[in-house]
C-alpha positions as a Markdown table, in Angstrom:
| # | Residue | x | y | z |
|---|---|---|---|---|
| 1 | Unk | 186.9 | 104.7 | 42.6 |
| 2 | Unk | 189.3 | 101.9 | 43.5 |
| 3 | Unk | 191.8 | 102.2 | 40.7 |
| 4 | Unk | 192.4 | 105.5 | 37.9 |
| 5 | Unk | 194.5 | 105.8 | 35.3 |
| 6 | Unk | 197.7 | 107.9 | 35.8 |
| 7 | Unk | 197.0 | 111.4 | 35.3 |
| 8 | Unk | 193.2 | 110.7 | 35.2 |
| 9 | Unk | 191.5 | 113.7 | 37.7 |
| 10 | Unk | 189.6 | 112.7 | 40.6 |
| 11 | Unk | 187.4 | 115.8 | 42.4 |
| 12 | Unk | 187.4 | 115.9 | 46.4 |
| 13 | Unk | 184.3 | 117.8 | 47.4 |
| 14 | Unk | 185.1 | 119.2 | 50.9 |
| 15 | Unk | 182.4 | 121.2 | 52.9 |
| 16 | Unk | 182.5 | 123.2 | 56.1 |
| 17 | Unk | 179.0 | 124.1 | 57.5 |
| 18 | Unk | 178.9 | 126.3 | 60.5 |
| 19 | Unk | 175.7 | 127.3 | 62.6 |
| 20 | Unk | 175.9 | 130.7 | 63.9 |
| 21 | Unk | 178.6 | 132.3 | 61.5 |
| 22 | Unk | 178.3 | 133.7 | 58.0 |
| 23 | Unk | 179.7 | 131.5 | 55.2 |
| 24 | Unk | 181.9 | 134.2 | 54.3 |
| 25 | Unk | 183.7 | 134.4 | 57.8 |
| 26 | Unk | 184.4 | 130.4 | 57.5 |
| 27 | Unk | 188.4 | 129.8 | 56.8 |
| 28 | Unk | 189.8 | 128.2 | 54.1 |
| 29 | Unk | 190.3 | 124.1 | 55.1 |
| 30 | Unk | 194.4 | 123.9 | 55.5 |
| 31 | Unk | 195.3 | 120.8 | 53.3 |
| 32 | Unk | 198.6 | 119.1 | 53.3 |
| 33 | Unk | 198.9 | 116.7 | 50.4 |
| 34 | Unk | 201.6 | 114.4 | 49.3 |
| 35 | Unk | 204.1 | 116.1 | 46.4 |
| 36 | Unk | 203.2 | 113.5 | 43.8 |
| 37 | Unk | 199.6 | 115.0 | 43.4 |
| 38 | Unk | 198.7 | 118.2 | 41.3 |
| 39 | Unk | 196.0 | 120.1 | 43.2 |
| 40 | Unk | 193.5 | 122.6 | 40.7 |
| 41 | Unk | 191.0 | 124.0 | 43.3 |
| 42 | Unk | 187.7 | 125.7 | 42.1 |
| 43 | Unk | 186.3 | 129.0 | 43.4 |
| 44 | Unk | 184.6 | 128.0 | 46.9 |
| 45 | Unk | 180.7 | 128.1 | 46.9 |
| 46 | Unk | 179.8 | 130.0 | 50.1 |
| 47 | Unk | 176.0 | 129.8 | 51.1 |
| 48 | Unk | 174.2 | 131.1 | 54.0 |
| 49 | Unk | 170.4 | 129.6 | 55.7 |
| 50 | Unk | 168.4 | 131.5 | 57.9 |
| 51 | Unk | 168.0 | 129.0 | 61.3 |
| 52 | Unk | 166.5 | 128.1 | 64.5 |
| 53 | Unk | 169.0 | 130.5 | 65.9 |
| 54 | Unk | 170.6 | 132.5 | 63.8 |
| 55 | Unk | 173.0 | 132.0 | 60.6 |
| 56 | Unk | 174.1 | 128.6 | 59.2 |
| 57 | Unk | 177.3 | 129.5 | 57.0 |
| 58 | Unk | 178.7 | 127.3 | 54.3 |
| 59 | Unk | 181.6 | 127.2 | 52.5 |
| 60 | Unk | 182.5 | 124.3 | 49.6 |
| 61 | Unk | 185.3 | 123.6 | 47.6 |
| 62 | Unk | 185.8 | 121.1 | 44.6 |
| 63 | Unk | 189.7 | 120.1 | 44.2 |
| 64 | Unk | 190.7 | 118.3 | 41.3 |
| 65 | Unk | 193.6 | 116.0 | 42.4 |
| 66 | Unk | 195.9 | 114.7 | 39.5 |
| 67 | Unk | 198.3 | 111.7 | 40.7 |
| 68 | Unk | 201.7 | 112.6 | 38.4 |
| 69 | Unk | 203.5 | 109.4 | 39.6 |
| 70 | Unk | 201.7 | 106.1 | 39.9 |
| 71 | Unk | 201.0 | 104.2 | 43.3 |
| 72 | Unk | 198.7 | 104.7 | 46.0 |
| 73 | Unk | 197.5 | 108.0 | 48.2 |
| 74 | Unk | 195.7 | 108.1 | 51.3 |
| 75 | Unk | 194.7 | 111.6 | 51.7 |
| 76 | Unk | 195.4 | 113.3 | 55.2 |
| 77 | Unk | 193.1 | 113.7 | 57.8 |
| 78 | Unk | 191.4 | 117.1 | 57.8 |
| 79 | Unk | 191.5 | 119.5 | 61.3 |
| 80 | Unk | 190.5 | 123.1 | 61.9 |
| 81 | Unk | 190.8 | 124.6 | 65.1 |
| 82 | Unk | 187.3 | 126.2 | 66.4 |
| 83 | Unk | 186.1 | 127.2 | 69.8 |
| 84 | Unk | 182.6 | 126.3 | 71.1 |
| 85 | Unk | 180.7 | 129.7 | 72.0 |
| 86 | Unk | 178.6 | 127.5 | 74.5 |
């Protein structure tokens, strides 16, 4: 949405998917938010596929982001560090 209410919750879905690693061996995604929002995360959901070539690992997690000061938030730019087994 455009515009919420202050202190009205808003849920970022974020989901790493990983082909050739277990769901379970994925790492947690590292965020850095600004101060004047509350972050609730849920349990991750981790899910593993059978595919062409082996495991496709999942691993999703729902934050509920609360803004407890009114304005606008751009949220940061999301990074992991992985190698390429190729």
């Amino acid at each position: 949405p455009e515009k919420l209410a202050l202190g009205e919750p808003i849920t970022w879905t974020l989901t790493l998917t990983a082909d050739g690693i277990l769901g379970a061996l994925l790492p947690p995604i590292p965020l850095h938010l600004p101060a004047e929002l509350k972050q609730y995360l849920d349990k991750p959901v981790i899910t593993n596929k059978q595919g062409n070539q082996g495991n496709i690992g999942s691993r999703q997690t729902k934050i509920a982001l609360i803004a407890n000061k009114g304005g606008t938030y751009d949220l940061p730019e999301i990074s992991l560090k992985w190698w390429n087994l190729k």
